[in-house]
Short mmCIF file of C-alpha atoms and ligand atoms in Angstrom, two decimals:
data_model
loop_
_atom_site.label_atom_id
_atom_site.label_comp_id
_atom_site.label_asym_id
_atom_site.label_seq_id
_atom_site.Cartn_x
_atom_site.Cartn_y
_atom_site.Cartn_z
CA MET A 72 -44.58 5.17 -3.04
CA ILE A 73 -47.59 6.93 -1.52
CA ALA A 74 -46.66 9.19 1.37
CA HIS A 75 -48.63 9.19 4.60
CA GLY A 76 -50.43 12.44 5.38
CA LYS A 77 -49.74 15.84 3.99
CA GLY A 78 -45.96 15.81 4.64
CA ILE A 79 -43.29 15.20 7.23
CA LYS A 80 -42.84 17.41 10.30
CA VAL A 81 -40.18 16.71 12.92
CA PHE A 82 -40.39 18.16 16.45
CA THR A 83 -37.95 17.75 19.34
CA GLY A 84 -38.04 17.87 23.16
CA ASN A 85 -35.05 19.06 25.17
CA SER A 86 -33.26 15.69 25.49
CA ASN A 87 -31.37 15.68 22.20
CA PRO A 88 -32.17 18.62 19.85
CA ALA A 89 -28.79 18.26 18.20
CA LEU A 90 -29.75 14.78 16.96
CA ALA A 91 -33.17 16.06 15.85
CA GLU A 92 -31.48 18.79 13.82
CA LEU A 93 -29.17 16.27 12.15
CA ILE A 94 -32.16 14.03 11.32
CA CYS A 95 -33.88 17.04 9.74
CA LYS A 96 -30.75 17.93 7.80
CA ASN A 97 -30.62 14.38 6.43
CA LEU A 98 -34.28 14.62 5.45
CA GLY A 99 -33.94 18.11 3.97
CA VAL A 100 -36.71 19.53 6.23
CA SER A 101 -36.58 22.21 8.89
CA ILE A 102 -37.41 21.39 12.51
CA GLY A 103 -40.92 22.09 13.70
CA CYS A 104 -41.43 25.30 15.67
CA SER A 105 -42.23 24.65 19.31
CA THR A 106 -41.20 25.73 22.77
CA VAL A 107 -40.49 23.10 25.41
CA SER A 108 -39.95 24.68 28.83
CA SER A 109 -41.31 24.37 32.37
CA PHE A 110 -43.74 26.25 34.59
CA ALA A 111 -42.51 27.84 37.79
CA ASP A 112 -43.35 24.68 39.77
CA GLY A 113 -41.40 22.46 37.36
CA GLU A 114 -44.37 21.15 35.37
CA CYS A 115 -43.65 20.68 31.66
CA ALA A 116 -44.86 23.51 29.37
CA ILE A 117 -45.16 22.84 25.64
CA SER A 118 -46.31 25.13 22.83
CA ILE A 119 -46.57 23.98 19.26
CA MET A 120 -46.07 27.16 17.24
CA GLU A 121 -47.20 26.05 13.75
CA PRO A 122 -50.12 24.12 12.31
CA VAL A 123 -49.78 20.27 12.13
CA ARG A 124 -53.27 19.31 10.93
CA GLY A 125 -53.02 16.16 8.76
CA LEU A 126 -49.22 16.05 8.85
CA ASP A 127 -47.01 12.95 9.45
CA VAL A 128 -45.39 14.08 12.68
CA PHE A 129 -42.20 12.63 14.25
CA ILE A 130 -41.12 13.68 17.75
CA VAL A 131 -37.46 13.04 18.48
CA GLN A 132 -36.88 12.51 22.21
CA SER A 133 -34.53 10.11 23.97
CA THR A 134 -35.84 9.31 27.42
CA CYS A 135 -32.39 9.84 29.03
CA LYS A 136 -31.22 11.96 31.96
CA PRO A 137 -33.18 13.72 33.40
CA VAL A 138 -35.23 10.61 32.67
CA ASN A 139 -38.58 11.62 34.12
CA ASP A 140 -38.47 15.11 32.65
CA SER A 141 -37.55 13.71 29.20
CA LEU A 142 -40.37 11.21 29.37
CA MET A 143 -42.88 13.77 30.50
CA GLU A 144 -41.85 16.16 27.73
CA LEU A 145 -42.44 13.38 25.20
CA LEU A 146 -45.89 12.54 26.63
CA VAL A 147 -47.04 16.16 26.84
CA MET A 148 -45.77 16.85 23.30
CA ILE A 149 -47.65 13.82 21.93
CA ASP A 150 -50.75 15.12 23.69
CA ALA A 151 -50.35 18.59 22.22
CA LEU A 152 -49.87 17.31 18.69
CA ARG A 153 -52.78 14.85 19.00
CA ARG A 154 -55.07 17.66 20.09
CA ALA A 155 -53.72 19.81 17.24
CA SER A 156 -55.05 17.18 14.76
CA ALA A 157 -51.66 15.80 13.58
CA GLY A 158 -52.42 13.09 10.97
CA ARG A 159 -50.13 10.54 12.55
CA ILE A 160 -47.61 10.75 15.44
CA THR A 161 -44.43 8.68 15.61
CA ALA A 162 -42.42 8.82 18.87
CA VAL A 163 -38.80 8.60 17.76
CA ILE A 164 -37.04 7.40 20.95
CA PRO A 165 -33.42 6.77 20.00
CA TYR A 166 -32.62 5.81 23.62
CA PHE A 167 -35.58 4.21 25.44
CA GLY A 168 -35.13 4.66 29.24
CA TYR A 169 -36.72 2.40 31.87
CA ALA A 170 -35.97 -0.49 29.51
CA ARG A 171 -34.01 -2.42 32.11
CA GLN A 172 -37.12 -2.83 34.23
CA ASP A 173 -38.71 -5.20 31.80
CA ARG A 174 -39.70 -8.09 34.09
CA LYS A 175 -40.26 -8.95 37.73
CA THR A 176 -37.04 -10.25 39.18
CA ARG A 177 -38.44 -10.29 42.75
CA GLY A 178 -41.93 -10.31 44.23
CA ARG A 179 -43.70 -6.94 44.13
CA ASP A 180 -41.29 -5.49 41.46
CA PRO A 181 -42.86 -3.10 38.92
CA ILE A 182 -42.50 -3.66 35.17
CA SER A 183 -41.73 -0.06 34.42
CA ALA A 184 -40.89 -0.62 30.73
CA LYS A 185 -44.51 -1.80 30.19
CA LEU A 186 -45.85 1.12 32.16
CA VAL A 187 -43.88 3.57 29.99
CA ALA A 188 -45.13 1.82 26.82
CA ASN A 189 -48.73 2.19 28.12
CA MET A 190 -48.15 5.86 28.79
CA ILE A 191 -46.78 6.58 25.31
CA GLU A 192 -49.76 4.86 23.76
CA ALA A 193 -52.26 6.54 26.09
CA ALA A 194 -50.76 9.92 25.23
CA GLY A 195 -51.68 9.28 21.57
CA ALA A 196 -48.62 7.97 19.71
CA ASP A 197 -49.48 5.93 16.59
CA ARG A 198 -46.04 4.39 16.12
CA VAL A 199 -42.60 4.14 17.82
CA LEU A 200 -39.21 4.26 16.24
CA THR A 201 -36.35 3.29 18.50
CA MET A 202 -32.79 1.95 18.56
CA ASP A 203 -31.10 -0.92 20.39
CA LEU A 204 -33.68 -1.53 23.09
CA HIS A 205 -32.09 -3.13 26.11
CA ALA A 206 -34.49 -6.04 25.59
CA ALA A 207 -35.93 -6.52 22.10
CA GLN A 208 -39.19 -8.01 23.56
CA ILE A 209 -40.09 -4.51 24.80
CA GLN A 210 -41.50 -4.06 21.27
CA GLY A 211 -44.32 -6.36 22.39
CA PHE A 212 -45.17 -4.10 25.31
CA PHE A 213 -46.73 -1.76 22.71
CA ASP A 214 -49.97 -2.48 20.76
CA ILE A 215 -48.85 -0.05 18.08
CA PRO A 216 -46.13 -0.65 15.45
CA VAL A 217 -42.57 -0.43 16.76
CA ASP A 218 -39.62 -0.15 14.33
CA HIS A 219 -36.53 -1.26 16.15
CA LEU A 220 -33.21 -0.20 14.57
CA HIS A 221 -29.73 -1.50 15.43
CA ALA A 222 -26.62 0.66 15.39
CA THR A 223 -24.56 -2.40 14.43
CA PRO A 224 -23.87 -1.37 10.76
CA VAL A 225 -22.93 2.18 11.73
CA LEU A 226 -20.58 1.03 14.53
CA ASP A 227 -19.05 -1.71 12.38
CA GLU A 228 -18.40 0.84 9.57
CA PHE A 229 -16.67 3.03 12.13
CA ILE A 230 -14.52 0.10 13.33
CA MET A 231 -13.60 -0.86 9.79
CA LYS A 232 -12.45 2.67 9.02
CA MET A 233 -9.97 2.37 11.95
CA ASN A 234 -7.99 -0.15 9.87
CA LEU A 235 -7.22 -2.35 12.83
CA PRO A 236 -5.04 -5.42 12.05
CA GLN A 237 -7.53 -8.02 10.72
CA ASP A 238 -5.39 -11.00 11.86
CA LYS A 239 -5.44 -9.72 15.45
CA LEU A 240 -9.09 -8.57 15.54
CA MET A 241 -11.50 -10.15 18.04
CA VAL A 242 -14.92 -9.26 19.37
CA VAL A 243 -15.71 -9.90 23.03
CA SER A 244 -19.23 -9.84 24.50
CA PRO A 245 -19.20 -8.28 28.01
CA ASP A 246 -21.90 -10.68 29.19
CA GLU A 247 -24.12 -13.54 28.06
CA GLY A 248 -27.01 -11.20 27.39
CA SER A 249 -25.01 -9.41 24.65
CA ILE A 250 -23.81 -12.53 22.81
CA LYS A 251 -26.19 -12.21 19.83
CA ARG A 252 -25.27 -8.58 19.31
CA ALA A 253 -21.55 -9.41 19.63
CA GLN A 254 -21.96 -12.35 17.19
CA ALA A 255 -23.52 -9.98 14.60
CA HIS A 256 -20.48 -7.66 15.01
CA ALA A 257 -18.04 -10.59 14.79
CA ASP A 258 -19.78 -11.78 11.62
CA ASN A 259 -19.68 -8.34 10.02
CA LEU A 260 -16.05 -7.83 11.07
CA ASN A 261 -15.11 -11.33 10.07
CA CYS A 262 -13.30 -12.16 13.33
CA PRO A 263 -13.65 -14.59 16.25
CA LEU A 264 -15.81 -14.07 19.36
CA ALA A 265 -15.24 -14.60 23.02
CA VAL A 266 -17.64 -14.03 25.95
CA VAL A 267 -17.18 -12.72 29.50
CA ASP A 268 -19.12 -14.66 32.05
CA LYS A 269 -20.60 -11.81 34.15
CA ARG A 270 -22.20 -12.64 37.49
CA ARG A 271 -24.49 -10.27 39.40
CA THR A 272 -23.41 -9.92 43.04
CA SER A 273 -26.08 -7.37 44.03
CA ALA A 274 -28.62 -5.10 42.41
CA THR A 275 -25.85 -2.63 41.52
CA GLU A 276 -22.61 -4.75 41.50
CA THR A 277 -21.37 -7.41 39.12
CA ARG A 278 -18.17 -9.40 38.86
CA GLN A 279 -16.42 -11.04 35.86
CA ALA A 280 -15.95 -14.73 36.56
CA ASN A 281 -14.57 -16.37 33.40
CA LEU A 282 -13.55 -15.61 29.83
CA ILE A 283 -15.11 -18.15 27.51
CA GLY A 284 -13.89 -18.86 23.95
CA PRO A 285 -10.65 -18.39 22.01
CA SER A 286 -7.61 -16.77 23.65
CA VAL A 287 -7.42 -12.95 23.55
CA GLU A 288 -3.62 -12.94 24.09
CA GLY A 289 -1.94 -10.47 21.76
CA LYS A 290 -5.35 -9.56 20.23
CA THR A 291 -7.02 -6.27 19.37
CA VAL A 292 -10.26 -6.65 21.26
CA ILE A 293 -13.48 -4.75 20.70
CA LEU A 294 -16.12 -4.99 23.46
CA PHE A 295 -19.66 -4.21 22.25
CA ASP A 296 -22.57 -3.42 24.54
CA ASP A 297 -26.01 -1.84 24.16
CA MET A 298 -25.28 0.78 26.79
CA ILE A 299 -22.66 2.05 29.20
CA SER A 300 -24.44 3.14 32.37
CA THR A 301 -22.26 2.95 35.51
CA ALA A 302 -19.59 1.39 33.26
CA GLY A 303 -19.12 -1.44 35.78
CA SER A 304 -19.88 -4.17 33.20
CA ILE A 305 -17.70 -2.95 30.40
CA THR A 306 -14.73 -1.78 32.46
CA GLY A 307 -14.82 -5.06 34.43
CA ALA A 308 -14.78 -6.93 31.11
CA ALA A 309 -11.93 -4.72 29.83
CA LYS A 310 -9.85 -5.49 32.92
CA MET A 311 -10.45 -9.24 32.51
CA VAL A 312 -9.47 -9.13 28.83
CA LYS A 313 -6.34 -7.09 29.64
CA GLU A 314 -5.29 -9.55 32.37
CA ALA A 315 -5.81 -12.32 29.75
CA GLY A 316 -3.17 -10.63 27.53
CA ALA A 317 -5.11 -8.49 24.99
CA GLU A 318 -2.79 -6.01 23.26
CA LYS A 319 -5.36 -3.29 22.50
CA ILE A 320 -8.89 -2.82 23.88
CA TYR A 321 -11.69 -0.69 22.41
CA LEU A 322 -15.15 -0.21 23.80
CA CYS A 323 -18.24 0.34 21.63
CA ALA A 324 -21.81 0.93 22.84
CA THR A 325 -24.92 2.39 21.29
CA HIS A 326 -26.04 4.42 24.32
CA GLY A 327 -23.62 6.43 26.46
CA VAL A 328 -25.78 6.79 29.56
CA PHE A 329 -22.66 7.53 31.71
CA CYS A 330 -24.08 7.82 35.24
CA GLY A 331 -22.60 7.49 38.70
CA ASP A 332 -18.89 6.97 38.64
CA ALA A 333 -18.75 6.02 34.96
CA LEU A 334 -16.37 8.75 33.84
CA ASN A 335 -13.85 7.95 36.51
CA LYS A 336 -14.09 4.19 35.83
CA LEU A 337 -13.69 4.66 32.08
CA ASN A 338 -10.80 7.12 32.45
CA ASN A 339 -8.96 4.62 34.59
CA ALA A 340 -9.80 1.49 32.63
CA PRO A 341 -7.12 -0.28 30.50
CA ILE A 342 -8.62 0.86 27.19
CA ASP A 343 -7.31 2.44 24.03
CA GLY A 344 -10.52 4.08 22.90
CA LEU A 345 -14.25 4.33 23.34
CA ALA A 346 -17.08 4.89 20.83
CA VAL A 347 -20.74 5.65 21.58
CA THR A 348 -23.41 6.92 19.27
CA ASN A 349 -25.35 10.19 19.54
CA THR A 350 -28.66 8.64 20.70
CA ILE A 351 -27.87 10.47 23.93
CA TYR A 352 -26.37 13.94 23.87
CA ILE A 353 -23.14 14.05 25.85
CA PRO A 354 -21.58 17.50 26.38
CA GLU A 355 -17.85 17.51 25.55
CA ASP A 356 -16.80 18.11 29.15
CA GLN A 357 -18.77 15.06 30.30
CA ARG A 358 -17.19 12.59 27.86
CA PRO A 359 -14.59 10.07 29.01
CA ASN A 360 -11.07 10.49 27.56
CA ASN A 361 -10.61 9.31 23.95
CA THR A 362 -14.36 9.18 23.28
CA VAL A 363 -15.58 9.25 19.68
CA VAL A 364 -19.27 9.99 19.08
CA VAL A 365 -20.59 8.09 16.04
CA ASP A 366 -23.51 9.67 14.26
CA VAL A 367 -26.65 7.59 13.76
CA SER A 368 -28.83 10.38 12.41
CA ALA A 369 -28.60 9.16 8.78
CA MET A 370 -30.04 5.80 9.76
CA LEU A 371 -32.80 7.37 11.87
CA ALA A 372 -33.66 9.78 9.06
CA GLU A 373 -33.80 7.00 6.51
CA ALA A 374 -36.18 5.07 8.79
CA VAL A 375 -38.38 8.22 9.15
CA ARG A 376 -38.41 8.59 5.36
CA ARG A 377 -39.33 4.96 4.87
CA ILE A 378 -42.12 5.13 7.47
CA HIS A 379 -43.48 8.22 5.78
CA TYR A 380 -43.48 6.63 2.31
CA ASN A 381 -44.75 3.21 3.60
CA GLU A 382 -41.48 1.51 2.61
CA SER A 383 -39.89 -1.44 4.38
CA VAL A 384 -37.80 -0.45 7.37
CA SER A 385 -36.36 -3.93 7.99
CA MET A 386 -34.61 -3.58 4.61
CA LEU A 387 -32.33 -1.12 6.37
CA PHE A 388 -30.53 -3.99 8.18
CA LYS A 389 -27.89 -6.29 6.86
CA SER A 390 -28.04 -8.36 10.05
CA ARG A 391 -30.75 -9.03 12.61
CA TYR A 392 -30.40 -10.46 16.10
C1 R5P B 660 -26.43 -5.60 30.75
O1 R5P B 660 -27.30 -6.36 30.80
C2 R5P B 660 -26.34 -4.56 29.71
O2 R5P B 660 -26.11 -5.06 28.43
C3 R5P B 660 -25.24 -3.59 30.02
O3 R5P B 660 -24.03 -4.25 30.11
C4 R5P B 660 -25.43 -2.90 31.37
O4 R5P B 660 -26.78 -2.46 31.47
C5 R5P B 660 -24.49 -1.73 31.52
O5 R5P B 660 -24.68 -1.19 32.80
P1 R5P B 660 -23.41 -0.70 33.60
O6 R5P B 660 -22.65 0.21 32.73
O7 R5P B 660 -24.05 -0.01 34.81
O8 R5P B 660 -22.63 -1.94 34.06
#
């Protein structure tokens, strides 16, 4: 296959350098030399410390907490690399923030996900590589190619290695919006699926109304979601499943956003374990009890390699949803 540009170069902002290092390790390249700091007034200060002319450049930056700083670092870094004559720039955004503001739910609402897409393009990105967007249609907010990966195979492999009793295994979707994702997991894990009927009671509060589908009594339940933010949705679902008689409950999500009272809620929820991926860096002392961090760097690195060599990225998936 013919490679794009003179070679691969990976840079990182401050949001998740550990993941960027792992991606580089998988690719067998060293991380690009740059400094990402701030001026005295808080403005973002970026210096690219090595030539990038003609290179196929990848910037790894999740737009997670502090969201606006992470986003601004990404934009300024794209600008710096564009002006330094990089051959092509791919924004690798393992966790894409602002994704939940993807439509107007009331009059005069912004569509912030579209604004962020416009900003990334205006800064000079040629492509985007991301993982488990909150809403897949955000791909269409960009007029540049977007490769959208799913953590499904990596999370399912992790679950399979737990050797849970197959006859008791059951996947539960914590809301209707996650049914397709949950169905893909249930298919991979070869087990039944049930769905929690989640109702929104206010902008920040939800309640779990019904459990739809086969009985969870005596079952080993795995709840899958794209993200755990305040943890209201997934802990509410865990409580409902527990009350319905589930024997064991495990939570799995791609993005551990963990904000507000999430730690407290998760530590007090009726769960036996929790797995999130490393799309967002979570310091050990900020992880809920019994958290396992599942590494998605190999998948991201393989996508980077395929983009560089103009190979199919969709071939990475066993299942699509
Ligand atoms: C809902 O639409 C999503 O799939 C997640 O369930 C939700 O965004 C998680 O948010 P929180 O943890 O604040 O309930």
